[in-house]
Coordinates of C-alpha atoms and ligand atoms in Angstrom, one line a residue:
M1 CA 77.7 117.7 214.0
Q2 CA 74.7 115.6 213.3
P3 CA 73.8 114.7 209.7
A4 CA 71.1 116.8 208.1
Y5 CA 69.5 113.9 206.2
E6 CA 69.6 110.2 205.9
I7 CA 68.8 108.1 202.8
P8 CA 66.1 105.4 203.3
Q9 CA 66.4 101.9 201.8
F10 CA 63.9 101.5 199.0
S11 CA 62.3 98.3 197.7
V12 CA 59.2 97.0 195.9
S13 CA 57.2 94.4 197.7
D14 CA 54.5 92.3 196.0
K15 CA 53.1 90.8 199.3
P16 CA 49.4 91.4 200.1
A17 CA 49.2 94.7 202.1
Q18 CA 47.8 92.7 205.1
D19 CA 51.2 90.8 205.4
L20 CA 53.6 93.8 205.3
D21 CA 55.7 94.2 208.4
V22 CA 56.5 97.9 208.7
D23 CA 55.8 100.7 211.2
L24 CA 53.2 102.6 209.1
L25 CA 51.0 101.9 206.1
V26 CA 50.6 105.0 203.8
V27 CA 47.5 104.9 201.7
P28 CA 47.1 107.6 199.1
V29 CA 43.5 108.4 198.5
V30 CA 42.3 110.0 195.2
Q31 CA 39.5 112.4 196.1
D32 CA 36.9 111.1 193.7
D33 CA 38.0 107.5 193.3
R34 CA 37.3 105.6 196.5
A35 CA 36.5 102.3 194.7
A36 CA 40.2 101.7 194.2
M37 CA 40.7 102.0 198.0
Q38 CA 38.0 99.5 199.0
I39 CA 40.4 97.1 200.6
F40 CA 41.5 99.8 203.0
D41 CA 37.9 100.8 203.7
E42 CA 37.3 97.2 204.8
A43 CA 40.6 97.0 206.7
T44 CA 39.6 99.9 208.8
G45 CA 36.0 98.7 209.3
G46 CA 34.5 101.3 206.9
E47 CA 36.3 104.2 208.5
L48 CA 37.4 105.7 205.2
S49 CA 33.7 105.9 204.0
M50 CA 32.5 107.2 207.3
A51 CA 35.2 109.9 207.4
H52 CA 34.3 110.8 203.9
E53 CA 30.6 111.1 204.7
R54 CA 31.2 113.3 207.7
G55 CA 33.6 115.4 205.7
A56 CA 36.3 114.6 208.2
F57 CA 38.6 113.4 205.4
T58 CA 37.9 114.4 201.9
G59 CA 41.2 113.5 200.1
K60 CA 42.5 117.0 199.5
P61 CA 46.2 117.2 198.7
C62 CA 48.3 116.3 201.8
E63 CA 45.2 115.9 204.0
L64 CA 46.0 113.2 206.6
W65 CA 43.8 110.7 208.4
F66 CA 45.5 108.4 211.0
T67 CA 43.7 105.2 211.9
Q68 CA 44.4 101.5 212.6
A69 CA 43.9 98.5 210.3
G70 CA 42.0 95.5 211.7
D71 CA 43.7 92.9 213.9
R72 CA 44.3 90.5 211.0
W73 CA 46.7 93.0 209.5
R74 CA 50.3 92.5 210.3
T75 CA 50.9 96.2 210.5
R76 CA 48.1 98.2 212.1
P77 CA 49.1 101.9 212.1
L78 CA 47.7 103.4 208.9
V79 CA 47.6 106.8 207.4
M80 CA 45.3 107.9 204.6
I81 CA 46.7 110.7 202.6
G82 CA 44.8 112.8 200.1
V83 CA 46.2 113.5 196.6
G84 CA 43.3 115.5 195.3
P85 CA 41.0 114.6 192.4
Q86 CA 42.0 112.2 189.6
S87 CA 41.8 115.0 187.0
E88 CA 44.5 117.0 188.8
L89 CA 46.8 114.1 189.5
N90 CA 50.4 114.6 188.3
V91 CA 53.9 113.8 189.2
E92 CA 54.3 116.8 191.6
R93 CA 51.1 115.8 193.5
V94 CA 52.6 112.3 194.0
R95 CA 56.0 113.7 195.1
R96 CA 54.4 116.0 197.7
M97 CA 52.2 113.2 198.9
A98 CA 55.3 111.1 199.6
A99 CA 57.1 114.0 201.2
C100 CA 54.0 114.8 203.5
A101 CA 53.7 111.2 204.5
G102 CA 57.4 111.0 205.2
M103 CA 57.4 114.1 207.3
S104 CA 54.5 113.0 209.4
A105 CA 56.0 109.5 209.8
R106 CA 59.1 111.1 211.2
Q107 CA 57.1 113.1 213.6
Q108 CA 55.5 109.9 214.9
R109 CA 58.8 108.2 215.0
R110 CA 57.8 105.5 212.6
G111 CA 60.9 104.5 210.6
R112 CA 59.7 101.8 208.2
L113 CA 57.0 102.9 205.7
A114 CA 55.0 101.1 203.1
F115 CA 53.2 103.1 200.4
C116 CA 50.2 101.0 199.4
L117 CA 49.5 102.3 195.9
P118 CA 46.5 102.0 193.6
A119 CA 47.4 99.2 191.1
S120 CA 47.1 101.7 188.2
W121 CA 50.1 103.8 189.5
T122 CA 52.7 101.9 187.4
N123 CA 54.0 105.1 185.8
E124 CA 57.7 105.1 186.3
S125 CA 58.0 108.8 186.8
W126 CA 55.5 108.6 189.7
I127 CA 57.4 105.8 191.4
E128 CA 60.6 107.8 191.0
A129 CA 58.7 110.8 192.5
I130 CA 57.8 108.7 195.6
A131 CA 61.4 107.9 196.2
E132 CA 62.3 111.6 195.7
G133 CA 59.5 112.8 198.0
A134 CA 60.4 110.4 200.8
T135 CA 64.1 111.3 200.6
F136 CA 63.3 115.1 200.6
A137 CA 61.2 114.4 203.8
N138 CA 64.1 112.8 205.4
F139 CA 65.8 116.1 205.9
D140 CA 66.2 118.1 209.1
N141 CA 68.1 121.3 209.1
G142 CA 68.6 121.3 212.9
N143 CA 72.0 119.9 212.4
Y144 CA 73.7 122.7 214.3
K145 CA 71.6 122.2 217.4
S146 CA 73.9 120.8 220.1
R147 CA 71.0 118.8 221.7
N148 CA 69.3 116.1 219.7
E149 CA 65.8 117.5 220.0
G150 CA 63.9 114.4 218.8
R151 CA 65.4 114.3 215.4
Y152 CA 64.3 111.1 213.8
F153 CA 64.7 109.7 210.3
I154 CA 62.9 107.2 208.1
S155 CA 65.0 104.0 207.6
S156 CA 63.1 102.2 204.9
V157 CA 60.4 102.6 202.3
L158 CA 58.4 99.8 200.6
V159 CA 56.3 100.4 197.5
N160 CA 53.4 98.0 197.5
G161 CA 50.4 97.3 195.3
V162 CA 52.0 98.0 191.9
A163 CA 53.9 95.6 189.7
G164 CA 56.4 96.2 186.8
E165 CA 60.0 95.3 186.1
A166 CA 61.2 98.9 185.8
L167 CA 59.9 100.0 189.2
G168 CA 63.1 99.1 191.1
A169 CA 65.2 101.2 188.7
A170 CA 62.7 104.1 189.1
L171 CA 63.0 104.0 192.9
E172 CA 66.8 104.0 192.5
R173 CA 66.7 107.1 190.2
G174 CA 64.4 108.9 192.6
R175 CA 66.6 108.0 195.6
R176 CA 69.7 109.4 193.7
I177 CA 67.9 112.6 192.8
G178 CA 66.6 113.0 196.4
E179 CA 70.1 112.5 197.7
A180 CA 71.8 115.0 195.4
T181 CA 69.1 117.5 196.1
N182 CA 69.4 117.1 199.9
A183 CA 73.2 117.5 199.6
A184 CA 72.6 120.8 197.7
R185 CA 70.2 121.9 200.4
V186 CA 72.8 121.3 203.1
L187 CA 75.3 123.6 201.3
V188 CA 72.6 126.3 200.8
N189 CA 71.6 126.2 204.4
E190 CA 75.2 126.4 205.5
P191 CA 76.0 129.8 207.1
G192 CA 78.6 132.1 205.4
N193 CA 81.2 131.6 208.1
S194 CA 81.3 127.9 207.7
L195 CA 81.2 128.0 203.9
P196 CA 83.7 130.6 202.6
P197 CA 84.6 130.3 198.8
R198 CA 87.4 127.8 199.3
E199 CA 85.1 125.6 201.4
L200 CA 82.3 125.8 198.9
A201 CA 84.6 124.8 196.1
A202 CA 86.0 121.9 198.1
R203 CA 82.7 120.6 199.3
A204 CA 81.0 120.9 195.9
S205 CA 84.0 119.1 194.4
A206 CA 83.6 116.3 196.9
L207 CA 79.9 116.1 196.0
A208 CA 80.9 115.6 192.4
A209 CA 83.5 112.9 193.1
V210 CA 81.8 110.2 191.1
P211 CA 82.9 108.1 188.1
H212 CA 83.6 110.1 184.9
I213 CA 83.6 113.5 186.5
T214 CA 86.9 115.3 186.7
S215 CA 87.2 118.2 189.0
E216 CA 89.5 121.2 189.2
I217 CA 89.6 124.2 191.5
L218 CA 91.2 127.3 190.1
D219 CA 92.8 129.6 192.7
E220 CA 93.1 133.4 192.7
K221 CA 96.4 133.2 190.7
Q222 CA 94.9 131.0 187.9
I223 CA 91.8 133.3 187.9
E224 CA 94.0 136.3 187.4
T225 CA 95.9 134.5 184.6
L226 CA 92.6 133.9 182.8
G227 CA 91.8 137.6 183.2
M228 CA 88.6 137.1 185.1
G229 CA 88.5 140.7 186.2
L230 CA 84.8 140.7 187.0
L231 CA 85.1 137.9 189.5
L232 CA 88.2 139.4 191.0
G233 CA 86.5 142.8 191.2
V234 CA 83.7 141.2 193.4
A235 CA 86.2 139.3 195.5
R236 CA 88.4 142.3 196.3
G237 CA 86.3 143.4 199.3
S238 CA 86.7 140.0 201.0
A239 CA 89.5 138.6 203.1
E240 CA 88.7 135.2 201.6
P241 CA 90.2 134.5 198.2
P242 CA 87.9 133.5 195.3
R243 CA 87.8 130.1 193.6
V244 CA 86.4 128.7 190.4
L245 CA 85.1 125.1 190.5
V246 CA 85.3 123.4 187.2
L247 CA 83.7 120.0 186.7
R248 CA 83.8 117.9 183.5
Y249 CA 81.5 114.9 183.0
E250 CA 82.8 112.8 180.1
P251 CA 80.9 109.6 179.9
P252 CA 82.6 106.9 177.8
G253 CA 81.1 106.7 174.3
A254 CA 79.2 110.1 174.5
P255 CA 79.3 112.1 171.3
A256 CA 81.8 115.0 171.1
S257 CA 78.9 117.4 170.8
P258 CA 76.6 118.7 172.1
V259 CA 78.3 119.8 175.3
L260 CA 76.0 121.2 178.0
G261 CA 77.6 124.0 180.0
L262 CA 76.1 124.6 183.4
V263 CA 77.1 127.8 185.3
G264 CA 76.0 128.4 188.9
K265 CA 76.3 131.6 191.0
G266 CA 78.5 130.9 194.0
I267 CA 78.3 134.0 196.2
T268 CA 78.9 132.5 199.6
F269 CA 77.6 135.6 201.3
D270 CA 76.2 138.8 199.7
T271 CA 76.4 141.9 201.9
G272 CA 75.9 144.0 198.8
G273 CA 79.5 145.2 199.1
L274 CA 80.0 149.0 199.5
S275 CA 76.4 149.4 198.0
I276 CA 75.5 147.6 201.3
K277 CA 72.2 145.9 201.8
P278 CA 69.9 146.9 204.7
A279 CA 70.3 144.8 207.9
D280 CA 66.8 143.4 207.7
G281 CA 66.9 140.0 206.1
M282 CA 70.6 140.2 205.2
E283 CA 71.2 136.9 206.9
R284 CA 69.3 135.2 204.1
M285 CA 72.1 136.1 201.7
K286 CA 74.0 133.0 202.8
D287 CA 71.9 131.3 200.2
D288 CA 73.4 133.3 197.3
M289 CA 75.4 130.2 196.2
A290 CA 72.2 128.2 195.6
G291 CA 72.7 128.3 191.8
G292 CA 76.2 126.8 192.3
A293 CA 75.0 124.1 194.6
T294 CA 72.1 123.3 192.1
V295 CA 74.4 122.7 189.1
V296 CA 76.8 120.6 191.1
A297 CA 74.0 118.4 192.6
A298 CA 72.4 118.0 189.2
L299 CA 75.7 117.0 187.7
R300 CA 76.3 114.4 190.4
A301 CA 72.9 112.8 189.7
I302 CA 73.5 113.0 185.9
A303 CA 76.8 111.2 186.2
L304 CA 75.4 108.5 188.6
E305 CA 72.6 108.0 186.1
Q306 CA 75.2 107.6 183.4
V307 CA 73.4 110.0 181.0
P308 CA 75.2 109.8 177.7
L309 CA 76.0 113.5 177.3
R310 CA 79.1 115.6 177.9
V311 CA 78.5 118.3 180.6
I312 CA 80.7 121.0 182.0
A313 CA 79.9 122.8 185.2
V314 CA 81.5 126.1 186.2
V315 CA 80.9 127.7 189.6
P316 CA 82.7 131.0 190.4
C317 CA 82.9 131.2 194.1
T318 CA 83.4 134.4 196.2
E319 CA 82.0 136.6 199.0
N320 CA 80.7 140.0 198.3
M321 CA 82.1 142.1 201.2
P322 CA 82.7 145.8 201.8
G323 CA 86.4 145.5 202.8
G324 CA 89.0 148.2 202.5
R325 CA 90.1 147.1 199.1
A326 CA 86.6 146.6 197.8
T327 CA 85.4 147.7 194.4
R328 CA 83.8 151.1 194.7
P329 CA 80.7 152.3 192.9
G330 CA 81.9 153.9 189.7
D331 CA 84.9 151.6 189.3
I332 CA 85.4 150.0 185.9
L333 CA 86.3 146.3 185.6
R334 CA 87.4 144.3 182.6
G335 CA 86.2 140.7 182.3
A336 CA 88.0 137.7 180.6
S337 CA 85.8 138.2 177.5
G338 CA 87.3 141.7 177.2
L339 CA 84.1 143.5 177.9
T340 CA 84.4 146.4 180.3
V341 CA 81.8 147.1 183.0
E342 CA 81.1 150.3 185.0
V343 CA 80.1 149.0 188.4
N344 CA 77.5 151.5 189.4
N345 CA 76.2 149.2 192.1
T346 CA 78.4 146.7 193.9
D347 CA 75.2 144.7 194.9
A348 CA 74.7 143.6 191.3
E349 CA 77.6 141.2 191.7
G350 CA 76.0 138.0 190.5
R351 CA 76.0 139.1 186.9
L352 CA 79.6 140.1 187.2
I353 CA 80.9 136.7 188.3
L354 CA 78.5 134.9 186.0
G355 CA 79.9 136.9 183.0
D356 CA 83.3 135.4 183.6
G357 CA 81.8 132.0 184.4
L358 CA 79.7 131.9 181.1
W359 CA 82.8 133.0 179.1
Y360 CA 84.8 130.2 180.7
A361 CA 82.2 127.5 180.0
R362 CA 82.3 128.6 176.4
Q363 CA 86.1 128.5 176.3
L364 CA 85.9 124.9 177.6
G365 CA 83.7 123.9 174.7
A366 CA 80.1 124.2 175.9
T367 CA 77.7 124.3 173.0
H368 CA 74.5 124.9 175.0
L369 CA 74.5 127.1 178.1
I370 CA 72.3 127.2 181.2
D371 CA 73.1 129.4 184.2
V372 CA 71.3 129.2 187.5
A373 CA 71.4 132.1 190.0
T374 CA 69.7 133.8 192.9
L375 CA 70.1 136.9 190.7
T376 CA 67.5 139.5 191.4
G377 CA 65.0 140.6 194.0
A378 CA 62.9 141.8 191.0
V379 CA 62.1 138.2 189.9
I380 CA 60.3 137.8 193.3
V381 CA 58.2 140.9 192.5
A382 CA 57.3 139.4 189.1
L383 CA 56.8 135.8 189.9
G384 CA 56.7 135.4 193.7
K385 CA 58.2 132.5 195.6
T386 CA 56.8 129.6 193.7
T387 CA 58.0 130.1 190.2
T388 CA 61.5 130.3 188.7
G389 CA 62.1 133.0 186.0
L390 CA 63.3 131.7 182.6
F391 CA 65.2 133.9 180.2
A392 CA 66.4 132.1 177.1
T393 CA 67.2 132.2 173.4
E394 CA 64.6 130.8 171.1
G395 CA 64.2 127.0 170.9
W396 CA 66.4 126.3 173.9
G397 CA 64.0 127.9 176.4
E398 CA 61.3 125.5 175.2
V399 CA 63.6 122.5 175.9
I400 CA 64.1 123.8 179.5
R401 CA 60.4 124.6 180.0
D402 CA 59.2 121.2 178.8
A403 CA 61.7 119.5 181.1
A404 CA 60.5 121.6 184.0
N405 CA 56.9 120.8 183.2
R406 CA 57.6 117.1 183.0
C407 CA 59.2 117.0 186.4
G408 CA 56.7 119.3 188.1
E409 CA 58.9 122.3 188.7
K410 CA 57.3 125.7 188.2
I411 CA 59.0 128.0 185.7
W412 CA 57.8 130.8 183.5
P413 CA 59.4 132.7 180.6
L414 CA 60.1 136.5 180.6
P415 CA 61.1 138.4 177.5
I416 CA 64.6 139.5 176.6
F417 CA 63.8 141.9 173.8
D418 CA 66.8 143.9 172.5
E419 CA 64.8 147.1 173.4
Y420 CA 65.7 146.6 177.1
K421 CA 69.4 146.8 176.3
E422 CA 69.1 150.5 176.2
Q423 CA 69.3 150.5 180.0
L424 CA 72.7 148.7 180.0
K425 CA 74.4 151.7 178.3
S426 CA 77.3 153.3 180.1
D427 CA 78.9 156.6 179.3
I428 CA 82.4 155.4 179.8
A429 CA 82.5 151.5 179.6
D430 CA 80.8 148.9 177.5
M431 CA 78.0 148.4 180.1
V432 CA 76.8 149.3 183.5
N433 CA 76.0 146.4 185.9
S434 CA 73.0 148.0 187.5
P435 CA 70.5 149.3 184.9
G436 CA 67.9 150.7 187.3
R437 CA 64.6 149.5 188.6
P438 CA 62.4 148.9 185.5
A439 CA 62.5 145.3 184.3
G440 CA 65.3 144.5 186.8
S441 CA 65.3 140.7 186.1
I442 CA 65.2 141.2 182.4
T443 CA 68.1 143.6 182.2
A444 CA 70.1 141.3 184.5
A445 CA 69.5 138.5 182.0
L446 CA 70.5 140.7 179.0
F447 CA 73.7 141.6 180.8
L448 CA 74.5 137.9 181.0
K449 CA 73.6 137.3 177.4
E450 CA 76.5 139.6 176.4
F451 CA 78.9 136.8 177.6
T452 CA 77.2 133.9 175.8
G453 CA 78.8 134.3 172.4
G454 CA 75.5 133.7 170.6
L455 CA 75.2 130.1 171.9
P456 CA 71.8 128.7 172.9
W457 CA 71.6 130.0 176.4
A458 CA 69.0 129.9 179.2
H459 CA 69.2 131.8 182.5
L460 CA 67.2 130.5 185.5
D461 CA 66.6 133.2 188.2
I462 CA 65.9 131.2 191.4
A463 CA 66.0 134.3 193.8
G464 CA 62.4 133.5 194.7
T465 CA 62.4 129.7 194.6
A466 CA 65.8 128.7 196.2
W467 CA 64.6 129.5 199.7
A468 CA 61.3 128.8 201.5
D469 CA 60.4 131.4 204.2
E470 CA 57.7 129.2 205.6
A471 CA 57.6 125.5 206.3
H472 CA 55.1 123.5 204.3
A473 CA 53.6 120.1 205.0
W474 CA 55.9 118.7 202.3
A475 CA 59.1 120.7 203.0
P476 CA 60.8 122.5 205.8
K477 CA 61.9 126.2 205.9
G478 CA 65.1 127.0 204.1
A479 CA 66.8 125.7 201.0
T480 CA 64.5 124.0 198.5
G481 CA 66.7 122.4 195.9
A482 CA 64.7 124.2 193.2
M483 CA 65.8 123.3 189.6
V484 CA 68.0 120.3 190.4
R485 CA 65.4 118.0 188.8
T486 CA 64.9 120.2 185.8
L487 CA 68.6 120.3 185.0
I488 CA 68.7 116.5 185.3
E489 CA 65.6 116.2 183.1
V490 CA 67.2 118.5 180.4
A491 CA 70.3 116.3 180.4
R492 CA 68.2 113.2 180.0
T493 CA 67.0 114.5 176.6
A494 CA 70.7 114.4 175.6
G495 CA 70.6 116.5 172.5
T496 CA 67.2 115.5 171.1
G497 CA 65.1 118.4 170.2
W498 CA 68.0 120.8 171.1
P499 CA 68.5 123.8 168.8
V500 CA 71.6 123.8 166.6
S501 CA 74.5 125.7 168.1
K502 CA 77.0 127.7 166.0
Ligands
BES1 N1 71.6 138.1 195.6 C1 70.9 139.2 195.2 C2 69.5 138.9 194.7 C3 68.4 138.5 195.7 C4 67.6 139.4 196.4 C5 68.3 137.1 196.0 C6 66.7 138.9 197.3 C7 67.3 136.7 196.9 C8 66.5 137.6 197.5 C9 71.6 140.0 194.1 O1 73.0 139.9 194.2 C10 71.2 141.4 194.3 O2 71.6 142.0 195.2 N2 70.6 142.0 193.3 C11 70.2 143.3 193.3 C12 70.5 143.9 191.9 C13 70.3 145.4 191.8 C14 71.4 146.1 192.6 C15 70.5 145.8 190.4 C16 68.7 143.4 193.6 O3 67.9 142.5 193.2 O4 68.3 144.3 194.3
MN2 MN1 73.8 141.4 195.4
ZN3 ZN1 73.8 138.3 195.1

């Protein structure tokens, strides 16, 4: 099989732009600041100004204008790329610019790029975003096609026009995040038949095989010994045994506390079980392990960046299938925490496996919890495909939200008022798993909260954001890698501003 992505080489070059030897010069253009770009206006014989005047190129985000630099330039192919007005410029605009440029360079089969930046772009997080964007762009999910239909990858990226000692390190961080995110996207795109629970656990464990992470994969016997009846209840309908992937990142010298506990949903395929889903769109349910892939990819980048914080990741992995031994609607399961659940809908399986996963992260010493899951269709009704739903205890939710804002990922809080808990009541067990249509994402979150033991906890519902139904100029269809960056950014704050944990 062909690789789904390649990692370009990144470097900073302080040569004059005229002397760069690459295949394509990429020139970001701020919509209302053409003065900064005067040298490229001259290089192209005034083409930029003319295009502006005719309205042929205005500098809107991701707008492209291909042209040639004059014959005194070592590299002549040149693309202007809009980044919108100065007042709207932010790290996400910069990341998308780099990704758009990278995708169109690949289409033109130009492998060596130079980003010719305005001298004022010395902000490290922007330089990091350029490396991330270019790495995201170097992803092609046609890896199962048996004929190489013109797949082409970028080989190198130069950053030019800016100076600063820390820029090389910023490029390196961005490259690592891009690489971890692409690795997560590969797992999420992987079909259910090639990624059963054992395979997910093994491949995610391999992804986390970096210094100071130890990895353990619990098999069905160990899962049973721990009493994880909720996970086992979901796994019953499948011929494939469940697994729990446990990763511990223990950097030398990190304080004993806090310990960040990341829990990711690892349903390798969600048929709905006996409460089976309609056929239309069921194929997308191969992405139901996106939360698991997200936490593992983030942990890999956190460890490679040597963030001085202890982190535990727990990924319960199973299929949700309607086999002959499957859990029936109405069955009662008992989880490892001791809580009993009346399963009134076998399609609400994510919260079941996460209940045992959250409990286990707590057992292992987590002081602050974050779970990531493609949990509910209802979050798509509430927030659409662009914004991740955030459900969190006070103080901790703000830490997550600030981190997401800093790295340009869209997230929005929804309430978890106790009043909604009414819907979780069961006549015969502690809770039902499917509390009906109203506030479906909120009641799912409240179900999870029962397993968090009062620790600071945040739940990220990525059902809308994990998967793009449409290709964009900056990203292909399919897995998006949503929330990888936010988790890394939370870890980078390493305890500062975190709420106290009991
Ligand atoms: N994996 C699905 C959630 C989902 C739906 C993700 C659509 C992406 C797109 C989850 O396991 C599920 O089936 N949830 C049910 C819960 C209901 C039965 C309470 C849902 O959202 O319909
Ligand atoms: Mn389901
Ligand atoms: Zn699911």
